[in-house]
Coordinates of C-alpha atoms in Angstrom, one line a residue:
Chain A
M11 CA 68.3 -182.7 -43.1
S12 CA 65.3 -182.9 -40.8
P13 CA 61.8 -182.8 -42.2
Y14 CA 61.5 -179.3 -40.6
D15 CA 64.5 -178.0 -42.4
A16 CA 63.3 -179.6 -45.7
V17 CA 59.7 -178.3 -45.7
I18 CA 59.0 -175.6 -43.1
G19 CA 62.5 -174.1 -42.6
P20 CA 62.8 -172.2 -45.9
F21 CA 59.5 -170.5 -45.4
A22 CA 60.0 -169.8 -41.7
E23 CA 63.4 -168.3 -42.3
F24 CA 63.0 -166.2 -45.4
E25 CA 60.3 -163.6 -46.0
F26 CA 60.8 -163.8 -49.8
M27 CA 59.9 -167.5 -49.7
R28 CA 56.7 -166.7 -47.7
R29 CA 55.8 -164.0 -50.2
A30 CA 56.4 -166.4 -53.1
L31 CA 54.3 -169.0 -51.4
A32 CA 51.4 -166.6 -50.8
G33 CA 51.6 -165.3 -54.4
S34 CA 51.7 -168.7 -56.0
I35 CA 48.9 -170.0 -53.9
A36 CA 46.7 -167.0 -54.8
L37 CA 47.5 -167.7 -58.4
S38 CA 46.6 -171.4 -58.1
L39 CA 43.2 -170.6 -56.6
G40 CA 42.1 -168.6 -59.6
A41 CA 43.9 -170.3 -62.4
G42 CA 42.9 -173.9 -61.3
P43 CA 39.2 -173.6 -62.0
L44 CA 39.7 -171.6 -65.2
G45 CA 42.1 -174.2 -66.5
V46 CA 39.5 -176.9 -65.9
F47 CA 37.0 -175.0 -68.0
L48 CA 39.5 -174.3 -70.7
M49 CA 40.4 -178.0 -70.9
L50 CA 36.8 -179.1 -70.9
R51 CA 35.9 -176.6 -73.6
R52 CA 38.8 -177.9 -75.7
M53 CA 40.5 -174.5 -75.4
S54 CA 43.7 -175.7 -73.7
L55 CA 45.8 -174.1 -76.5
V56 CA 43.7 -170.9 -76.4
G57 CA 45.3 -170.2 -73.0
D58 CA 48.7 -170.6 -74.5
A59 CA 47.9 -168.3 -77.4
M60 CA 46.5 -165.7 -75.0
A61 CA 49.6 -165.9 -72.8
H62 CA 51.7 -165.0 -75.9
A63 CA 49.3 -162.2 -76.8
I64 CA 49.9 -160.5 -73.5
L65 CA 53.7 -160.3 -74.0
P66 CA 53.8 -157.4 -76.4
G67 CA 51.4 -155.3 -74.3
A68 CA 53.5 -155.8 -71.2
A69 CA 56.7 -155.3 -73.1
T70 CA 55.5 -152.0 -74.6
A71 CA 54.5 -150.7 -71.2
Y72 CA 57.9 -151.8 -69.9
L73 CA 59.7 -149.9 -72.7
L74 CA 57.6 -146.7 -72.2
T75 CA 57.4 -146.6 -68.4
G76 CA 60.0 -149.0 -67.0
L77 CA 59.3 -151.7 -64.6
S78 CA 55.9 -150.3 -63.5
L79 CA 53.5 -152.9 -62.1
G80 CA 50.4 -150.9 -63.0
W81 CA 51.3 -150.1 -66.6
M82 CA 52.6 -153.5 -67.3
T83 CA 49.3 -155.0 -66.0
V84 CA 47.3 -152.5 -68.0
G85 CA 49.4 -153.2 -71.2
G86 CA 49.1 -157.0 -70.8
L87 CA 45.4 -156.8 -70.1
A88 CA 44.8 -154.5 -73.1
A89 CA 46.8 -156.7 -75.5
G90 CA 45.2 -159.9 -74.3
L91 CA 41.6 -158.6 -74.3
A92 CA 42.1 -157.0 -77.8
V93 CA 43.3 -160.3 -79.2
A94 CA 40.5 -162.2 -77.6
L95 CA 37.8 -159.7 -78.8
L96 CA 39.2 -159.4 -82.3
A97 CA 39.5 -163.2 -82.7
G98 CA 35.9 -163.7 -81.4
A99 CA 34.6 -161.0 -83.8
V100 CA 36.4 -162.4 -86.8
A101 CA 35.1 -165.9 -86.0
R102 CA 31.5 -164.7 -85.7
T103 CA 31.4 -162.5 -88.8
T104 CA 33.6 -164.5 -91.3
A105 CA 34.2 -168.0 -92.4
L106 CA 37.2 -168.4 -90.1
E107 CA 36.9 -170.6 -87.0
E108 CA 37.9 -169.1 -83.7
D109 CA 41.1 -171.1 -83.3
A110 CA 42.4 -170.0 -86.8
S111 CA 41.7 -166.3 -86.2
L112 CA 43.1 -166.5 -82.7
A113 CA 46.3 -168.0 -84.1
A114 CA 46.5 -165.2 -86.7
F115 CA 46.1 -162.5 -84.1
Y116 CA 48.4 -163.8 -81.4
L117 CA 51.2 -164.4 -84.0
L118 CA 50.7 -160.8 -85.2
S119 CA 50.7 -159.6 -81.6
L120 CA 53.8 -161.5 -80.7
A121 CA 55.7 -160.3 -83.8
L122 CA 54.7 -156.8 -83.1
G123 CA 55.9 -157.0 -79.5
V124 CA 59.3 -158.5 -80.5
T125 CA 59.7 -155.8 -83.2
L126 CA 58.9 -153.1 -80.7
V127 CA 61.5 -154.4 -78.3
S128 CA 64.2 -154.8 -80.9
V129 CA 63.7 -151.4 -82.5
R130 CA 64.4 -149.9 -79.1
G131 CA 67.3 -152.3 -79.0
S132 CA 68.3 -151.7 -75.4
S133 CA 69.6 -154.1 -72.8
I134 CA 66.3 -154.2 -71.1
D135 CA 65.7 -157.0 -68.7
L136 CA 63.4 -159.1 -70.7
L137 CA 64.1 -162.0 -68.4
H138 CA 61.6 -160.5 -66.0
V139 CA 58.9 -160.4 -68.6
L140 CA 59.6 -163.8 -69.9
F141 CA 60.2 -165.7 -66.7
G142 CA 58.7 -163.5 -63.9
S143 CA 60.1 -163.0 -60.5
V144 CA 58.2 -165.1 -57.9
L145 CA 61.1 -164.6 -55.4
A146 CA 60.8 -160.8 -55.6
L147 CA 57.1 -160.1 -55.1
D148 CA 56.7 -156.7 -53.4
D149 CA 53.6 -155.7 -51.5
A150 CA 51.8 -154.1 -54.5
T151 CA 52.3 -157.2 -56.7
L152 CA 51.2 -159.5 -53.9
L153 CA 48.0 -157.4 -53.4
L154 CA 47.4 -157.5 -57.2
L155 CA 47.8 -161.3 -57.2
A156 CA 45.5 -161.7 -54.2
G157 CA 43.0 -159.2 -55.7
I158 CA 42.8 -160.9 -59.1
S159 CA 42.4 -164.3 -57.4
S160 CA 39.5 -163.0 -55.3
V161 CA 37.8 -161.4 -58.2
T162 CA 38.2 -164.6 -60.2
V163 CA 36.7 -166.9 -57.5
L164 CA 33.8 -164.5 -57.0
A165 CA 33.1 -164.0 -60.7
L166 CA 33.3 -167.8 -61.3
A167 CA 30.7 -168.3 -58.6
V168 CA 28.3 -165.9 -60.4
L169 CA 29.1 -167.2 -63.9
F170 CA 29.2 -170.9 -63.0
R171 CA 25.7 -171.9 -64.1
P172 CA 25.7 -170.1 -67.5
L173 CA 29.3 -171.1 -68.1
V174 CA 28.5 -174.8 -67.6
M175 CA 25.5 -174.4 -69.8
E176 CA 27.5 -172.6 -72.5
S177 CA 30.0 -175.3 -72.4
V178 CA 27.6 -178.3 -72.5
D179 CA 24.9 -176.9 -74.8
P180 CA 25.5 -173.4 -76.2
G181 CA 22.4 -173.7 -78.5
F182 CA 20.2 -174.3 -75.5
L183 CA 21.5 -171.4 -73.5
R184 CA 21.0 -169.2 -76.6
S185 CA 17.4 -170.3 -76.7
V186 CA 16.6 -169.4 -73.1
S187 CA 18.9 -166.4 -72.5
R188 CA 21.0 -163.8 -74.1
M189 CA 23.8 -164.4 -71.7
G190 CA 25.7 -166.8 -73.8
G191 CA 27.9 -164.3 -75.5
P192 CA 28.6 -162.1 -72.4
T193 CA 29.4 -165.3 -70.4
H194 CA 31.9 -166.4 -73.0
L195 CA 33.5 -162.9 -73.0
A196 CA 33.6 -162.7 -69.2
F197 CA 35.3 -166.1 -69.1
L198 CA 38.0 -165.0 -71.6
G199 CA 38.4 -161.8 -69.6
L200 CA 39.1 -163.8 -66.5
V201 CA 41.6 -166.0 -68.4
V202 CA 43.5 -162.9 -69.5
L203 CA 43.3 -161.4 -66.0
N204 CA 44.8 -164.5 -64.5
L205 CA 47.5 -164.8 -67.2
V206 CA 48.5 -161.3 -66.4
A207 CA 48.7 -162.2 -62.7
G208 CA 50.7 -165.3 -63.6
F209 CA 53.1 -163.3 -65.7
H210 CA 54.1 -161.1 -62.8
A211 CA 55.0 -164.2 -60.8
L212 CA 56.0 -166.8 -63.4
G213 CA 56.5 -164.8 -66.6
T214 CA 54.4 -164.9 -69.8
L215 CA 55.9 -168.2 -71.0
L216 CA 55.0 -170.1 -67.8
A217 CA 51.8 -168.3 -66.7
V218 CA 49.7 -170.7 -68.7
G219 CA 51.5 -173.7 -67.1
I220 CA 50.0 -173.1 -63.6
M221 CA 46.6 -172.8 -65.3
M222 CA 46.6 -175.9 -67.6
L223 CA 48.9 -178.5 -66.1
P224 CA 46.9 -179.0 -62.8
A225 CA 43.6 -179.1 -64.8
I226 CA 45.0 -181.7 -67.2
A227 CA 46.4 -183.8 -64.4
A228 CA 43.1 -183.6 -62.5
R229 CA 41.4 -185.3 -65.5
F230 CA 43.0 -188.6 -64.5
W231 CA 41.5 -188.5 -61.0
A232 CA 37.9 -187.4 -61.3
K233 CA 34.8 -187.6 -63.5
D234 CA 32.8 -184.9 -61.9
L235 CA 33.2 -181.2 -62.6
T236 CA 33.3 -180.1 -58.9
A237 CA 35.9 -182.8 -58.1
L238 CA 37.9 -181.8 -61.1
I239 CA 38.0 -178.1 -59.9
G240 CA 39.0 -179.1 -56.4
I241 CA 41.7 -181.5 -57.5
A242 CA 43.2 -179.1 -60.0
T243 CA 43.3 -176.3 -57.5
G244 CA 44.9 -178.7 -55.0
I245 CA 47.5 -179.8 -57.5
G246 CA 48.3 -176.2 -58.3
I247 CA 48.9 -175.3 -54.6
G248 CA 50.9 -178.5 -54.1
S249 CA 53.1 -177.8 -57.1
S250 CA 53.6 -174.2 -55.8
V251 CA 54.8 -175.5 -52.4
A252 CA 56.9 -178.3 -53.8
G253 CA 58.3 -176.3 -56.7
L254 CA 59.5 -173.5 -54.4
L255 CA 61.1 -176.0 -52.1
L256 CA 62.8 -177.7 -55.1
S257 CA 64.1 -174.4 -56.3
Y258 CA 65.3 -173.5 -52.8
H259 CA 67.2 -176.7 -52.1
A260 CA 68.5 -177.4 -55.6
G261 CA 69.2 -173.8 -56.5
L262 CA 66.9 -173.8 -59.6
P263 CA 65.0 -170.8 -60.9
S264 CA 61.7 -170.8 -59.0
G265 CA 59.1 -170.1 -61.8
P266 CA 60.3 -173.0 -64.0
A267 CA 60.7 -175.2 -60.8
I268 CA 57.0 -174.7 -60.0
I269 CA 55.9 -175.5 -63.6
L270 CA 58.2 -178.6 -63.7
T271 CA 56.6 -179.8 -60.5
A272 CA 53.2 -179.4 -62.0
G273 CA 54.5 -181.2 -65.0
G274 CA 55.6 -184.0 -62.7
A275 CA 52.1 -184.2 -61.2
Y276 CA 50.8 -184.6 -64.8
A277 CA 53.2 -187.4 -65.6
A278 CA 52.4 -189.2 -62.3
S279 CA 48.6 -188.7 -63.0
L280 CA 49.0 -190.1 -66.5
L281 CA 50.7 -193.2 -65.1
F282 CA 48.7 -193.8 -61.9
G283 CA 45.5 -191.9 -62.3
T284 CA 42.4 -193.9 -61.4
E285 CA 40.4 -192.5 -64.4
R286 CA 42.0 -194.3 -67.3
G287 CA 45.7 -193.7 -66.3
W288 CA 48.1 -196.0 -68.2
L289 CA 49.0 -198.3 -65.4
T290 CA 45.5 -198.6 -64.0
R291 CA 44.3 -199.8 -67.4
L292 CA 46.7 -202.7 -67.1
L293 CA 45.2 -203.9 -63.9
P294 CA 42.7 -206.6 -64.5
R295 CA 39.3 -205.4 -63.5
R296 CA 36.0 -207.3 -63.8
H297 CA 33.2 -205.4 -65.5
L298 CA 30.2 -204.4 -63.5
E299 CA 26.8 -206.0 -63.5
A300 CA 24.8 -204.7 -66.4
Chain B
M5 CA -5.2 -165.0 -81.5
A6 CA -2.6 -167.2 -83.2
A7 CA 0.2 -168.8 -81.3
I8 CA 2.6 -168.3 -84.2
R9 CA 2.0 -166.0 -87.2
F10 CA 4.1 -165.9 -90.4
N11 CA 3.9 -162.5 -92.1
D12 CA 5.3 -162.9 -95.6
L13 CA 8.3 -164.6 -93.9
T14 CA 11.5 -165.2 -95.8
L15 CA 14.4 -167.0 -94.1
G16 CA 17.8 -167.8 -95.3
Y17 CA 21.5 -167.4 -94.9
D18 CA 23.9 -164.9 -96.5
R19 CA 20.9 -163.2 -98.3
R20 CA 20.1 -166.5 -100.0
P21 CA 16.5 -167.4 -99.2
V22 CA 15.8 -171.0 -98.0
V23 CA 12.1 -170.6 -97.2
H24 CA 10.3 -167.7 -98.8
H25 CA 7.1 -165.7 -98.6
L26 CA 5.5 -167.9 -95.9
Q27 CA 2.1 -166.7 -94.9
G28 CA -0.2 -168.2 -92.3
E29 CA -1.0 -168.9 -88.6
V30 CA -0.5 -171.7 -86.2
R31 CA -3.4 -171.7 -83.7
P32 CA -2.8 -172.1 -80.0
G33 CA -2.8 -175.8 -79.0
A34 CA -2.1 -176.9 -82.5
L35 CA -0.2 -180.2 -83.2
L36 CA 1.6 -179.4 -86.4
A37 CA 4.0 -181.6 -88.4
V38 CA 6.4 -179.9 -90.8
V39 CA 7.5 -182.3 -93.6
G40 CA 9.4 -181.9 -96.8
P41 CA 12.4 -183.2 -98.7
N42 CA 15.9 -182.7 -97.5
G43 CA 17.0 -179.1 -98.0
A44 CA 13.4 -177.9 -98.1
G45 CA 14.0 -175.4 -95.3
K46 CA 12.3 -177.2 -92.4
S47 CA 15.0 -176.7 -89.8
T48 CA 15.5 -173.2 -91.0
L49 CA 11.8 -172.5 -90.4
L50 CA 12.1 -173.8 -86.8
K51 CA 15.2 -171.7 -86.2
G52 CA 13.3 -168.7 -87.5
I53 CA 10.4 -169.3 -85.1
A54 CA 12.8 -169.9 -82.2
G55 CA 14.6 -166.6 -83.0
A56 CA 17.9 -168.3 -83.6
I57 CA 18.1 -166.6 -87.0
E58 CA 16.8 -163.2 -88.2
P59 CA 14.3 -163.2 -91.1
L60 CA 15.6 -161.8 -94.4
S61 CA 12.2 -160.1 -94.8
G62 CA 8.8 -160.4 -93.3
S63 CA 8.4 -161.4 -89.6
V64 CA 7.3 -164.1 -87.2
G65 CA 4.6 -163.0 -84.8
L66 CA 4.3 -164.7 -81.5
D67 CA 1.3 -164.5 -79.2
R68 CA 2.3 -162.8 -75.9
G69 CA 1.7 -165.9 -73.9
A70 CA 3.8 -167.8 -76.5
T71 CA 6.9 -165.8 -76.0
R72 CA 8.1 -168.7 -74.0
I73 CA 9.4 -171.1 -76.6
A74 CA 11.2 -174.4 -76.0
Y75 CA 13.3 -175.4 -78.9
L76 CA 15.0 -178.8 -79.4
P77 CA 17.4 -178.5 -82.3
Q78 CA 18.3 -181.4 -84.6
A79 CA 20.7 -183.7 -82.8
A80 CA 21.1 -181.0 -80.2
D81 CA 24.7 -179.8 -80.1
V82 CA 25.3 -181.2 -76.6
D83 CA 29.0 -181.7 -75.7
R84 CA 28.5 -185.3 -74.4
R85 CA 32.0 -185.4 -73.0
F86 CA 31.5 -182.6 -70.6
P87 CA 31.5 -184.2 -67.1
I88 CA 28.0 -183.5 -65.8
S89 CA 25.2 -185.8 -64.8
V90 CA 21.8 -186.5 -66.3
L91 CA 20.3 -184.7 -63.3
D92 CA 22.3 -181.5 -64.1
L93 CA 21.5 -181.6 -67.8
V94 CA 17.8 -181.9 -67.1
S95 CA 17.9 -179.2 -64.4
M96 CA 18.9 -176.7 -67.1
G97 CA 15.3 -176.7 -68.1
L98 CA 14.6 -174.6 -64.9
W99 CA 16.9 -171.8 -66.1
R100 CA 14.0 -169.3 -66.4
R101 CA 13.1 -169.8 -62.8
T102 CA 16.6 -170.2 -61.2
G103 CA 18.6 -167.8 -63.4
W104 CA 22.3 -167.3 -62.5
L105 CA 22.2 -167.8 -58.8
G106 CA 18.7 -168.9 -57.8
G107 CA 18.7 -172.0 -55.6
V108 CA 17.1 -175.3 -56.6
G109 CA 14.7 -176.0 -53.8
R110 CA 12.6 -179.0 -52.7
K111 CA 9.8 -178.2 -55.1
D112 CA 12.3 -177.9 -58.0
R113 CA 13.9 -181.2 -57.1
D114 CA 10.5 -182.9 -57.2
A115 CA 9.8 -181.3 -60.6
I116 CA 13.1 -182.6 -61.9
E117 CA 12.5 -186.1 -60.5
H118 CA 9.0 -186.0 -62.1
A119 CA 10.4 -185.0 -65.5
I120 CA 13.1 -187.7 -65.3
A121 CA 10.4 -190.3 -64.4
A122 CA 8.1 -189.1 -67.2
V123 CA 10.8 -189.9 -69.8
G124 CA 11.6 -193.3 -68.1
L125 CA 15.1 -192.4 -66.9
T126 CA 14.6 -192.9 -63.2
G127 CA 17.8 -194.5 -61.8
F128 CA 20.0 -192.7 -64.4
E129 CA 20.1 -189.4 -62.5
D130 CA 23.7 -189.7 -61.5
R131 CA 25.1 -191.1 -64.7
P132 CA 27.4 -188.9 -66.7
I133 CA 25.7 -187.8 -69.9
G134 CA 28.6 -189.3 -71.8
A135 CA 27.4 -192.8 -70.7
L136 CA 23.9 -192.4 -72.3
S137 CA 22.9 -194.1 -75.5
G138 CA 21.4 -191.9 -78.3
G139 CA 17.8 -192.8 -77.3
Q140 CA 18.5 -192.1 -73.6
M141 CA 20.1 -188.8 -74.5
Q142 CA 16.9 -187.8 -76.4
R143 CA 14.8 -188.9 -73.4
A144 CA 16.9 -186.6 -71.2
L145 CA 16.5 -183.7 -73.6
F146 CA 12.7 -184.3 -73.5
A147 CA 12.8 -184.2 -69.7
R148 CA 14.5 -180.8 -70.0
L149 CA 11.8 -179.7 -72.4
L150 CA 9.2 -180.8 -69.8
L151 CA 10.8 -178.6 -67.2
Q152 CA 10.8 -175.6 -69.5
D153 CA 7.1 -175.7 -69.2
A154 CA 6.8 -173.7 -72.5
K155 CA 3.6 -172.7 -74.3
V156 CA 5.2 -173.4 -77.7
I157 CA 7.5 -176.4 -78.3
L158 CA 9.6 -176.8 -81.4
L159 CA 11.1 -180.2 -82.2
D160 CA 13.5 -180.7 -85.1
E161 CA 13.6 -184.3 -86.1
P162 CA 13.2 -185.5 -82.6
L163 CA 12.8 -189.2 -83.6
T164 CA 15.8 -189.6 -86.0
A165 CA 18.0 -192.5 -85.0
I166 CA 15.7 -193.5 -82.2
D167 CA 14.4 -197.0 -81.6
A168 CA 10.7 -197.8 -81.9
K169 CA 10.1 -198.1 -78.1
T170 CA 11.8 -194.8 -77.4
A171 CA 9.9 -193.1 -80.3
A172 CA 6.6 -194.4 -78.9
D173 CA 7.4 -193.1 -75.4
L174 CA 8.5 -189.7 -76.8
L175 CA 5.3 -189.4 -78.9
D176 CA 3.3 -190.1 -75.8
L177 CA 4.9 -186.9 -74.3
V178 CA 4.0 -185.0 -77.5
R179 CA 0.3 -186.2 -77.1
R180 CA 0.4 -185.1 -73.5
W181 CA 1.6 -181.6 -74.4
N182 CA -1.2 -181.5 -77.0
A183 CA -3.7 -182.5 -74.3
E184 CA -2.3 -179.6 -72.1
E185 CA -3.1 -177.3 -75.0
R186 CA 0.5 -176.5 -75.7
T187 CA 1.4 -175.7 -79.3
V188 CA 3.8 -178.3 -80.8
V189 CA 5.6 -177.9 -84.1
A190 CA 7.7 -180.9 -85.1
V191 CA 9.8 -181.6 -88.1
L192 CA 9.4 -185.2 -89.1
H193 CA 10.3 -187.6 -91.9
D194 CA 8.2 -190.6 -91.0
F195 CA 4.8 -190.1 -92.7
E196 CA 3.2 -193.0 -90.8
I197 CA 3.9 -191.2 -87.5
V198 CA 2.7 -187.9 -89.0
K199 CA -0.6 -189.5 -90.1
A200 CA -1.0 -191.3 -86.7
V201 CA -0.3 -188.5 -84.4
F202 CA -0.4 -185.1 -86.1
P203 CA -3.8 -183.7 -87.2
E204 CA -2.2 -180.9 -89.2
T205 CA 0.7 -180.8 -91.6
L206 CA 2.7 -178.1 -93.3
L207 CA 4.5 -179.4 -96.4
V208 CA 7.4 -177.1 -97.3
A209 CA 9.9 -177.1 -100.2
R210 CA 11.4 -173.6 -100.3
E211 CA 7.8 -172.3 -99.9
A212 CA 4.6 -173.7 -98.4
I213 CA 3.4 -176.4 -100.9
A214 CA 0.4 -177.3 -98.8
W215 CA -0.8 -176.6 -95.2
G216 CA -3.9 -178.1 -93.6
P217 CA -5.4 -181.4 -92.3
T218 CA -2.7 -184.1 -92.7
A219 CA -4.7 -186.3 -95.0
D220 CA -5.3 -183.4 -97.5
V221 CA -1.6 -182.4 -97.4
L222 CA 0.2 -185.7 -97.8
T223 CA -1.2 -186.5 -101.2
P224 CA 1.0 -188.0 -104.0
E225 CA 0.4 -184.8 -106.1
N226 CA 1.6 -182.5 -103.3
L227 CA 4.7 -184.7 -102.6
L228 CA 5.6 -184.8 -106.2
K229 CA 5.3 -181.0 -106.4
A230 CA 7.5 -180.7 -103.4
R231 CA 10.2 -182.9 -104.8
R232 CA 10.1 -181.1 -108.2
M233 CA 10.5 -177.8 -106.3
I234 CA 13.8 -179.0 -104.7
E235 CA 15.1 -180.8 -107.7
A236 CA 14.2 -178.1 -110.3
P237 CA 17.3 -176.5 -111.8
D238 CA 18.0 -172.9 -110.9
P239 CA 16.2 -170.8 -113.6
A240 CA 19.2 -168.4 -113.8
A241 CA 21.5 -171.3 -114.6
A242 CA 19.1 -172.4 -117.4
D243 CA 19.2 -168.9 -118.9
C244 CA 22.9 -169.0 -118.8
R245 CA 23.0 -172.3 -120.8
R246 CA 20.7 -171.0 -123.4
A247 CA 22.6 -167.7 -123.8
A248 CA 25.8 -169.8 -124.4

């Protein structure tokens, strides 16, 4: 197999591969930076919880309206935002910490979704909801993915300064501005928005993967926030390309192949990363002048 | 016109008062130390002035010019593992000028460099904040206070766990703020420092025990009274015991 057949051919030959590529690159552009902030704010598992919280909303919409892109997006967004807002409100007004109340709400939300689906008891195609359909992106879905990615990048540009301040020193931001709370909420909103986008392409169970794995892998290569965001986005895009090719050549399901590739990038970073990767730590290095 | 006025101010959490019925004024340009035993309500009082908590009753009055308050909480809850540099942390002090999207121009850069030099951190600009020692971190936070250019500066135990040299340098900044007629209110534990630097002192223990010239406030009688106030058993509990 020539390099052309291995790398370029599948995309040149098949439109569905090109669509999948465009969709997953759009996804990586928005999800990468958000993943970095989630990781740095020690909220990596919050993304996971939110991804689960989306499922019942989307499943309910699917039951009521069939495979409607619009309604499933609205349903997922509504469920995700409701869980985020309720968890935040409970954390602020009671003795519960945010992670505890989030766990309570997403479990409730997940159980509700599964119950709804089983009460209807039909042979609905839950595989689409669970694992997405990156190889069957139509125009509308592609536009939605591109739109969400554009909104995310623009919103992050506006939010960047208060978001960094809210992450580093929330008390200070509170003392100079009232934007702390709204910034946090807008950030959670963007996370939900991107998870909904991810679930159209990769499914609810994998959507959080393209957000978190590149960010976590990037931590082994950079110290600086800007570099972290750039590297995470790059790893996301690289995993999309490599994962799609892997799925094409090996006949694997494409969503899981993309996430597996991103997982491979994490494993490689863990071993070879220049920022305290395992193997790099074994190399003898002289300490710097004081 | 007072810089800060307490109108029968009661502060606390969950309806339980910590400092109650505080009455008085801090004049503009005052250099006021707030002292008292642990649990006396010193930090709560600063939070109340900064607006971080709402009064249970009464109010805090701020002079119009003093609505710009810079507040350094106790061991500021900075996430030291977040990957930003000393320069970025200090620049946050310019928030009021730059806001969300405002650029940091040549003049701002000079101001940031000046503030960093004033706290003796020149050369550390590009260090990640995670690599700073406790004393260097406090210096960086003071540089951020400098940039805030506030009329009223609130410091909650700014010298705790700080070595003598750093403490002396930071106190020089406090004196400089005083010379610039800014109002400084600082919670402190070291009476030697209070006597040496702060002309006025407020001794609190749930309420104001004494307030005035430092020498008149830090008397053995007042300090004993403050300690009794904190250690005194709750009267309600005493009633209960007697009833049983």
